[in-house]
PDB file of C-alpha atoms in Angstrom:
ATOM      1  CA  ARG A   1     124.824  87.664  77.317  1.00  0.00           C
ATOM      2  CA  ALA A   2     123.871  90.120  74.663  1.00  0.00           C
ATOM      3  CA  TYR A   3     126.171  92.771  76.056  1.00  0.00           C
ATOM      4  CA  THR A   4     129.118  90.598  76.215  1.00  0.00           C
ATOM      5  CA  LEU A   5     128.612  89.169  72.683  1.00  0.00           C
ATOM      6  CA  ALA A   6     128.042  92.663  71.310  1.00  0.00           C
ATOM      7  CA  THR A   7     131.227  93.910  72.847  1.00  0.00           C
ATOM      8  CA  ARG A   8     133.371  90.870  71.584  1.00  0.00           C
ATOM      9  CA  VAL A   9     132.235  91.525  68.010  1.00  0.00           C
ATOM     10  CA  GLY A  10     132.915  95.232  68.366  1.00  0.00           C
ATOM     11  CA  ASP A  11     129.111  96.149  67.843  1.00  0.00           C
ATOM     12  CA  ALA A  12     129.044  99.415  69.911  1.00  0.00           C
ATOM     13  CA  GLU A  13     125.421 100.131  69.043  1.00  0.00           C
ATOM     14  CA  ALA A  14     124.193  96.753  70.046  1.00  0.00           C
ATOM     15  CA  ALA A  15     126.160  96.849  73.215  1.00  0.00           C
ATOM     16  CA  ARG A  16     124.640 100.081  74.255  1.00  0.00           C
ATOM     17  CA  ALA A  17     121.144  98.638  73.550  1.00  0.00           C
ATOM     18  CA  ALA A  18     121.808  95.643  75.506  1.00  0.00           C
ATOM     19  CA  ASP A  19     123.432  97.617  78.432  1.00  0.00           C
ATOM     20  CA  SER A  20     120.068  99.673  78.658  1.00  0.00           C
ATOM     21  CA  PHE A  21     118.375  96.393  79.720  1.00  0.00           C
ATOM     22  CA  ILE A  22     120.569  95.590  82.638  1.00  0.00           C
ATOM     23  CA  PRO A  23     118.873  96.683  85.840  1.00  0.00           C
ATOM     24  CA  ALA A  24     120.883  99.178  87.889  1.00  0.00           C
ATOM     25  CA  GLY A  25     120.570  97.431  91.027  1.00  0.00           C
ATOM     26  CA  SER A  26     121.379  93.936  89.720  1.00  0.00           C
ATOM     27  CA  PHE A  27     124.817  92.146  90.063  1.00  0.00           C
ATOM     28  CA  PHE A  28     125.655  92.801  86.411  1.00  0.00           C
ATOM     29  CA  GLY A  29     124.386  96.376  86.776  1.00  0.00           C
ATOM     30  CA  LEU A  30     127.025  96.789  89.457  1.00  0.00           C
ATOM     31  CA  LEU A  31     129.709  95.353  87.405  1.00  0.00           C
ATOM     32  CA  ARG A  32     128.840  98.002  84.534  1.00  0.00           C
ATOM     33  CA  GLY A  33     129.202 100.652  87.187  1.00  0.00           C
ATOM     34  CA  LYS A  34     125.417 101.498  87.583  1.00  0.00           C
ATOM     35  CA  THR A  35     124.521 102.859  90.935  1.00  0.00           C
ATOM     36  CA  LEU A  36     122.758 100.873  93.570  1.00  0.00           C
ATOM     37  CA  PRO A  37     119.646 102.732  94.904  1.00  0.00           C
ATOM     38  CA  THR A  38     120.176 103.813  98.630  1.00  0.00           C
ATOM     39  CA  PRO A  39     117.204 102.604 100.902  1.00  0.00           C
ATOM     40  CA  ASP A  40     116.565 105.447 103.268  1.00  0.00           C
ATOM     41  CA  ASP A  41     112.686 105.887 103.172  1.00  0.00           C
ATOM     42  CA  PRO A  42     110.970 105.738 106.435  1.00  0.00           C
ATOM     43  CA  LEU A  43     108.411 102.733 107.273  1.00  0.00           C
ATOM     44  CA  GLU A  44     105.537 103.090 109.482  1.00  0.00           C
ATOM     45  CA  ARG A  45     105.956 101.105 112.562  1.00  0.00           C
ATOM     46  CA  VAL A  46     102.887  98.778 113.387  1.00  0.00           C
ATOM     47  CA  THR A  47     102.489  96.257 116.035  1.00  0.00           C
ATOM     48  CA  PRO A  48     100.253  93.463 114.785  1.00  0.00           C
ATOM     49  CA  PRO A  49      98.387  91.659 117.585  1.00  0.00           C
ATOM     50  CA  VAL A  50     100.112  88.326 116.928  1.00  0.00           C
ATOM     51  CA  LEU A  51     103.457  89.633 118.162  1.00  0.00           C
ATOM     52  CA  GLY A  52     101.964  89.719 121.865  1.00  0.00           C
ATOM     53  CA  LEU A  53     100.677  85.995 121.300  1.00  0.00           C
ATOM     54  CA  ALA A  54     104.322  84.998 120.018  1.00  0.00           C
ATOM     55  CA  GLN A  55     105.926  86.692 122.668  1.00  0.00           C
ATOM     56  CA  ALA A  56     103.808  84.838 125.326  1.00  0.00           C
ATOM     57  CA  LEU A  57     104.404  81.549 123.636  1.00  0.00           C
ATOM     58  CA  VAL A  58     108.238  82.170 123.765  1.00  0.00           C
ATOM     59  CA  ARG A  59     108.171  82.944 127.417  1.00  0.00           C
ATOM     60  CA  ALA A  60     106.128  79.699 127.946  1.00  0.00           C
ATOM     61  CA  GLY A  61     108.992  77.773 126.208  1.00  0.00           C
ATOM     62  CA  ASP A  62     107.028  77.043 122.951  1.00  0.00           C
ATOM     63  CA  THR A  63     109.052  78.841 120.355  1.00  0.00           C
ATOM     64  CA  GLU A  64     107.970  76.407 117.659  1.00  0.00           C
ATOM     65  CA  ALA A  65     104.255  77.493 118.168  1.00  0.00           C
ATOM     66  CA  ALA A  66     105.434  81.213 118.187  1.00  0.00           C
ATOM     67  CA  LEU A  67     107.069  80.618 114.911  1.00  0.00           C
ATOM     68  CA  GLY A  68     103.961  78.960 113.381  1.00  0.00           C
ATOM     69  CA  GLU A  69     101.685  81.721 114.590  1.00  0.00           C
ATOM     70  CA  LEU A  70     104.002  84.649 112.977  1.00  0.00           C
ATOM     71  CA  LEU A  71     104.295  82.413 109.734  1.00  0.00           C
ATOM     72  CA  ILE A  72     100.614  82.210 109.322  1.00  0.00           C
ATOM     73  CA  ALA A  73     100.226  85.863 110.104  1.00  0.00           C
ATOM     74  CA  LEU A  74     103.012  86.679 107.698  1.00  0.00           C
ATOM     75  CA  ALA A  75     101.299  84.675 104.776  1.00  0.00           C
ATOM     76  CA  ARG A  76      98.028  86.688 105.452  1.00  0.00           C
ATOM     77  CA  SER A  77      99.548  90.019 105.829  1.00  0.00           C
ATOM     78  CA  GLU A  78      99.039  92.598 103.129  1.00  0.00           C
ATOM     79  CA  GLY A  79     100.707  95.907 103.831  1.00  0.00           C
ATOM     80  CA  GLU A  80     104.405  96.422 103.854  1.00  0.00           C
ATOM     81  CA  ALA A  81     104.634  97.810 107.426  1.00  0.00           C
ATOM     82  CA  GLU A  82     102.796  94.780 108.714  1.00  0.00           C
ATOM     83  CA  ALA A  83     104.787  92.261 106.716  1.00  0.00           C
ATOM     84  CA  VAL A  84     108.089  93.765 107.576  1.00  0.00           C
ATOM     85  CA  ALA A  85     107.024  94.032 111.335  1.00  0.00           C
ATOM     86  CA  LEU A  86     106.280  90.156 111.239  1.00  0.00           C
ATOM     87  CA  ALA A  87     109.300  89.257 109.351  1.00  0.00           C
ATOM     88  CA  GLU A  88     111.556  91.004 111.828  1.00  0.00           C
ATOM     89  CA  ALA A  89     109.930  89.043 114.640  1.00  0.00           C
ATOM     90  CA  LEU A  90     110.681  86.010 112.739  1.00  0.00           C
ATOM     91  CA  GLN A  91     114.277  86.749 112.157  1.00  0.00           C
ATOM     92  CA  ASP A  92     114.615  87.422 115.840  1.00  0.00           C
ATOM     93  CA  LEU A  93     113.467  83.817 116.422  1.00  0.00           C
ATOM     94  CA  GLY A  94     115.965  82.601 113.770  1.00  0.00           C
ATOM     95  CA  GLU A  95     113.398  82.127 110.813  1.00  0.00           C
ATOM     96  CA  TYR A  96     114.992  83.805 107.717  1.00  0.00           C
ATOM     97  CA  GLY A  97     113.571  82.098 104.861  1.00  0.00           C
ATOM     98  CA  ALA A  98     109.936  82.968 104.427  1.00  0.00           C
ATOM     99  CA  SER A  99     110.639  86.307 106.254  1.00  0.00           C
ATOM    100  CA  SER A 100     113.096  87.470 103.873  1.00  0.00           C
ATOM    101  CA  GLU A 101     111.232  86.238 100.688  1.00  0.00           C
ATOM    102  CA  ARG A 102     108.090  88.173 101.848  1.00  0.00           C
ATOM    103  CA  ALA A 103     110.265  91.481 102.325  1.00  0.00           C
ATOM    104  CA  ARG A 104     112.047  90.993  99.131  1.00  0.00           C
ATOM    105  CA  ALA A 105     108.765  91.016  97.289  1.00  0.00           C
ATOM    106  CA  PHE A 106     108.424  94.609  98.477  1.00  0.00           C
ATOM    107  CA  VAL A 107     112.028  95.452  97.429  1.00  0.00           C
ATOM    108  CA  GLU A 108     111.309  94.137  93.975  1.00  0.00           C
ATOM    109  CA  ALA A 109     107.971  96.050  93.763  1.00  0.00           C
ATOM    110  CA  GLY A 110     109.934  99.375  94.375  1.00  0.00           C
ATOM    111  CA  SER A 111     110.369  99.741  98.172  1.00  0.00           C
ATOM    112  CA  ARG A 112     113.200 102.007  99.368  1.00  0.00           C
ATOM    113  CA  ALA A 113     112.483 101.533 103.110  1.00  0.00           C
ATOM    114  CA  ARG A 114     115.645 100.691 105.065  1.00  0.00           C
ATOM    115  CA  ARG A 115     113.981  98.281 107.369  1.00  0.00           C
ATOM    116  CA  THR A 116     112.415  96.219 104.255  1.00  0.00           C
ATOM    117  CA  TYR A 117     115.963  95.998 102.625  1.00  0.00           C
ATOM    118  CA  ARG A 118     117.402  94.657 105.982  1.00  0.00           C
ATOM    119  CA  ALA A 119     114.536  92.000 106.238  1.00  0.00           C
ATOM    120  CA  ALA A 120     115.229  91.115 102.690  1.00  0.00           C
ATOM    121  CA  TYR A 121     118.712  90.758 103.142  1.00  0.00           C
ATOM    122  CA  PRO A 122     118.999  89.616 106.763  1.00  0.00           C
ATOM    123  CA  ARG A 123     122.687  89.143 108.486  1.00  0.00           C
ATOM    124  CA  ALA A 124     121.466  85.586 109.463  1.00  0.00           C
ATOM    125  CA  PHE A 125     123.372  83.580 111.948  1.00  0.00           C
ATOM    126  CA  ALA A 126     125.611  86.636 112.355  1.00  0.00           C
ATOM    127  CA  GLY A 127     128.067  84.978 114.826  1.00  0.00           C
ATOM    128  CA  ALA A 128     128.713  81.859 112.771  1.00  0.00           C
ATOM    129  CA  VAL A 129     129.188  83.901 109.522  1.00  0.00           C
ATOM    130  CA  ARG A 130     131.463  86.403 111.057  1.00  0.00           C
ATOM    131  CA  ALA A 131     133.729  83.789 112.838  1.00  0.00           C
ATOM    132  CA  ALA A 132     134.003  81.837 109.412  1.00  0.00           C
ATOM    133  CA  ALA A 133     134.519  85.014 107.506  1.00  0.00           C
ATOM    134  CA  GLY A 134     137.240  86.032 109.762  1.00  0.00           C
ATOM    135  CA  GLU A 135     139.030  82.622 109.934  1.00  0.00           C
ATOM    136  CA  PHE A 136     139.369  82.257 106.025  1.00  0.00           C
ATOM    137  CA  GLY A 137     139.333  85.817 105.009  1.00  0.00           C
ATOM    138  CA  VAL A 138     136.204  86.146 103.053  1.00  0.00           C
ATOM    139  CA  PRO A 139     133.682  89.037 103.140  1.00  0.00           C
ATOM    140  CA  PRO A 140     130.725  88.164 105.528  1.00  0.00           C
ATOM    141  CA  ALA A 141     128.261  89.564 102.848  1.00  0.00           C
ATOM    142  CA  LEU A 142     129.523  86.935 100.522  1.00  0.00           C
ATOM    143  CA  LEU A 143     128.864  84.124 102.834  1.00  0.00           C
ATOM    144  CA  TRP A 144     125.264  85.734 103.511  1.00  0.00           C
ATOM    145  CA  ALA A 145     124.611  86.018  99.859  1.00  0.00           C
ATOM    146  CA  THR A 146     125.694  82.547  99.106  1.00  0.00           C
ATOM    147  CA  MET A 147     123.512  81.127 101.926  1.00  0.00           C
ATOM    148  CA  ARG A 148     120.586  83.010 100.809  1.00  0.00           C
ATOM    149  CA  GLN A 149     120.830  81.837  97.295  1.00  0.00           C
ATOM    150  CA  GLU A 150     121.475  78.216  98.173  1.00  0.00           C
ATOM    151  CA  SER A 151     119.263  77.536 101.016  1.00  0.00           C
ATOM    152  CA  HIS A 152     117.312  80.628 101.863  1.00  0.00           C
ATOM    153  CA  PHE A 153     118.900  80.301 105.396  1.00  0.00           C
ATOM    154  CA  TYR A 154     117.059  76.829 106.062  1.00  0.00           C
ATOM    155  CA  PRO A 155     119.680  74.805 108.016  1.00  0.00           C
ATOM    156  CA  ARG A 156     117.895  71.559 107.122  1.00  0.00           C
ATOM    157  CA  ALA A 157     117.572  72.190 103.389  1.00  0.00           C
ATOM    158  CA  VAL A 158     118.153  69.299 101.197  1.00  0.00           C
ATOM    159  CA  SER A 159     118.383  69.760  97.218  1.00  0.00           C
ATOM    160  CA  VAL A 160     117.352  67.393  94.489  1.00  0.00           C
ATOM    161  CA  SER A 161     120.926  66.785  93.991  1.00  0.00           C
ATOM    162  CA  ASN A 162     121.282  65.878  97.658  1.00  0.00           C
ATOM    163  CA  ALA A 163     123.211  69.187  98.576  1.00  0.00           C
ATOM    164  CA  ARG A 164     122.646  69.564 102.259  1.00  0.00           C
ATOM    165  CA  GLY A 165     122.561  72.306 104.915  1.00  0.00           C
ATOM    166  CA  PRO A 166     122.610  76.222 104.699  1.00  0.00           C
ATOM    167  CA  MET A 167     125.695  76.312 102.293  1.00  0.00           C
ATOM    168  CA  GLN A 168     124.240  73.306 100.307  1.00  0.00           C
ATOM    169  CA  PHE A 169     127.255  70.819  99.971  1.00  0.00           C
ATOM    170  CA  VAL A 170     126.724  67.590  98.084  1.00  0.00           C
ATOM    171  CA  PRO A 171     128.293  64.728 100.379  1.00  0.00           C
ATOM    172  CA  GLY A 172     131.361  64.226  98.104  1.00  0.00           C
ATOM    173  CA  THR A 173     132.348  67.826  98.311  1.00  0.00           C
ATOM    174  CA  TRP A 174     131.671  68.036 102.117  1.00  0.00           C
ATOM    175  CA  VAL A 175     134.111  65.078 102.695  1.00  0.00           C
ATOM    176  CA  TYR A 176     136.497  66.797 100.409  1.00  0.00           C
ATOM    177  CA  VAL A 177     136.538  69.902 102.207  1.00  0.00           C
ATOM    178  CA  ALA A 178     136.863  68.049 105.590  1.00  0.00           C
ATOM    179  CA  GLU A 179     139.919  66.406 104.330  1.00  0.00           C
ATOM    180  CA  LEU A 180     141.574  69.781 103.086  1.00  0.00           C
ATOM    181  CA  LEU A 181     140.939  71.145 106.731  1.00  0.00           C
ATOM    182  CA  GLY A 182     142.360  68.000 108.030  1.00  0.00           C
ATOM    183  CA  GLU A 183     139.640  66.977 110.153  1.00  0.00           C
ATOM    184  CA  PRO A 184     136.741  64.390 110.244  1.00  0.00           C
ATOM    185  CA  PRO A 185     133.522  65.676 108.503  1.00  0.00           C
ATOM    186  CA  ALA A 186     131.176  67.691 110.665  1.00  0.00           C
ATOM    187  CA  ASP A 187     127.313  67.477 110.633  1.00  0.00           C
ATOM    188  CA  PRO A 188     126.302  69.166 107.154  1.00  0.00           C
ATOM    189  CA  PHE A 189     123.324  70.501 108.898  1.00  0.00           C
ATOM    190  CA  SER A 190     125.178  72.334 111.466  1.00  0.00           C
ATOM    191  CA  VAL A 191     124.951  76.157 110.722  1.00  0.00           C
ATOM    192  CA  ALA A 192     128.314  76.835 112.228  1.00  0.00           C
ATOM    193  CA  ALA A 193     129.973  73.853 110.347  1.00  0.00           C
ATOM    194  CA  SER A 194     128.294  74.649 107.001  1.00  0.00           C
ATOM    195  CA  THR A 195     129.271  78.178 107.216  1.00  0.00           C
ATOM    196  CA  ARG A 196     132.788  77.337 108.101  1.00  0.00           C
ATOM    197  CA  TYR A 197     133.103  74.861 105.244  1.00  0.00           C
ATOM    198  CA  GLY A 198     131.512  77.425 102.920  1.00  0.00           C
ATOM    199  CA  ALA A 199     133.945  80.073 103.876  1.00  0.00           C
ATOM    200  CA  PHE A 200     137.035  77.860 103.413  1.00  0.00           C
ATOM    201  CA  TYR A 201     135.764  76.602 100.008  1.00  0.00           C
ATOM    202  CA  LEU A 202     134.916  80.079  98.737  1.00  0.00           C
ATOM    203  CA  SER A 203     138.478  81.342  99.937  1.00  0.00           C
ATOM    204  CA  ARG A 204     140.052  78.533  97.878  1.00  0.00           C
ATOM    205  CA  LEU A 205     137.806  79.462  94.729  1.00  0.00           C
ATOM    206  CA  LEU A 206     138.708  83.109  95.075  1.00  0.00           C
ATOM    207  CA  SER A 207     142.426  82.119  95.262  1.00  0.00           C
ATOM    208  CA  SER A 208     142.205  79.716  92.350  1.00  0.00           C
ATOM    209  CA  PHE A 209     140.210  82.639  90.036  1.00  0.00           C
ATOM    210  CA  GLY A 210     142.607  85.415  91.183  1.00  0.00           C
ATOM    211  CA  GLY A 211     139.820  87.085  93.183  1.00  0.00           C
ATOM    212  CA  ASN A 212     137.327  87.147  90.375  1.00  0.00           C
ATOM    213  CA  LEU A 213     133.944  87.234  92.349  1.00  0.00           C
ATOM    214  CA  ALA A 214     131.666  86.190  89.457  1.00  0.00           C
ATOM    215  CA  GLN A 215     134.006  83.212  88.412  1.00  0.00           C
ATOM    216  CA  SER A 216     134.340  82.094  92.077  1.00  0.00           C
ATOM    217  CA  VAL A 217     130.647  82.260  92.677  1.00  0.00           C
ATOM    218  CA  ALA A 218     129.887  80.246  89.530  1.00  0.00           C
ATOM    219  CA  ALA A 219     132.339  77.672  90.479  1.00  0.00           C
ATOM    220  CA  TYR A 220     130.820  77.243  93.889  1.00  0.00           C
ATOM    221  CA  ASN A 221     127.504  76.440  92.198  1.00  0.00           C
TER     222      ASN A 221
END
């Protein structure tokens, strides 16, 4: 805000000062032409004992119990290597919320490990995301970013404003999008349906705002 205001009033010195506070890896830093650090550091591979228990539970048909054991171990983990190994196991079982948040804490603390970045920014529900992105011509990364911010990839998410599902639609907008698509409203908690409606809605916003990503994302929210 300070940079924008300083630019508007023509105060170059204040604009330079404000620009120095914009983090290089942030969205606004990228808009300013700053470089995003490339994660490429190696991360030690460890095998927490709970992984064997989780695998046995999955083989026995109790995936929920496996997720519970992994989540408890993740909450108790201390080192980055252990936490990322647990996060990867959780994401293999379809849990992206707690796992990505744990990994993101290490990214924000300065980690440059590629595995940590991948766990922090997972390609969740890849089949549904790529299908919806292809159908409506939006970047898959935009869908993943929106879903991560809106619901932390939790399909059953319900907000205080009654927004529902992974892409967080309020009921009125959900019905409106269904009407625009010419079909009965689908289940808002369905990952495939929510992702598809979100891709369609984002495509409409991008068209309305001439492709301006910042304005389109703000309008989505």
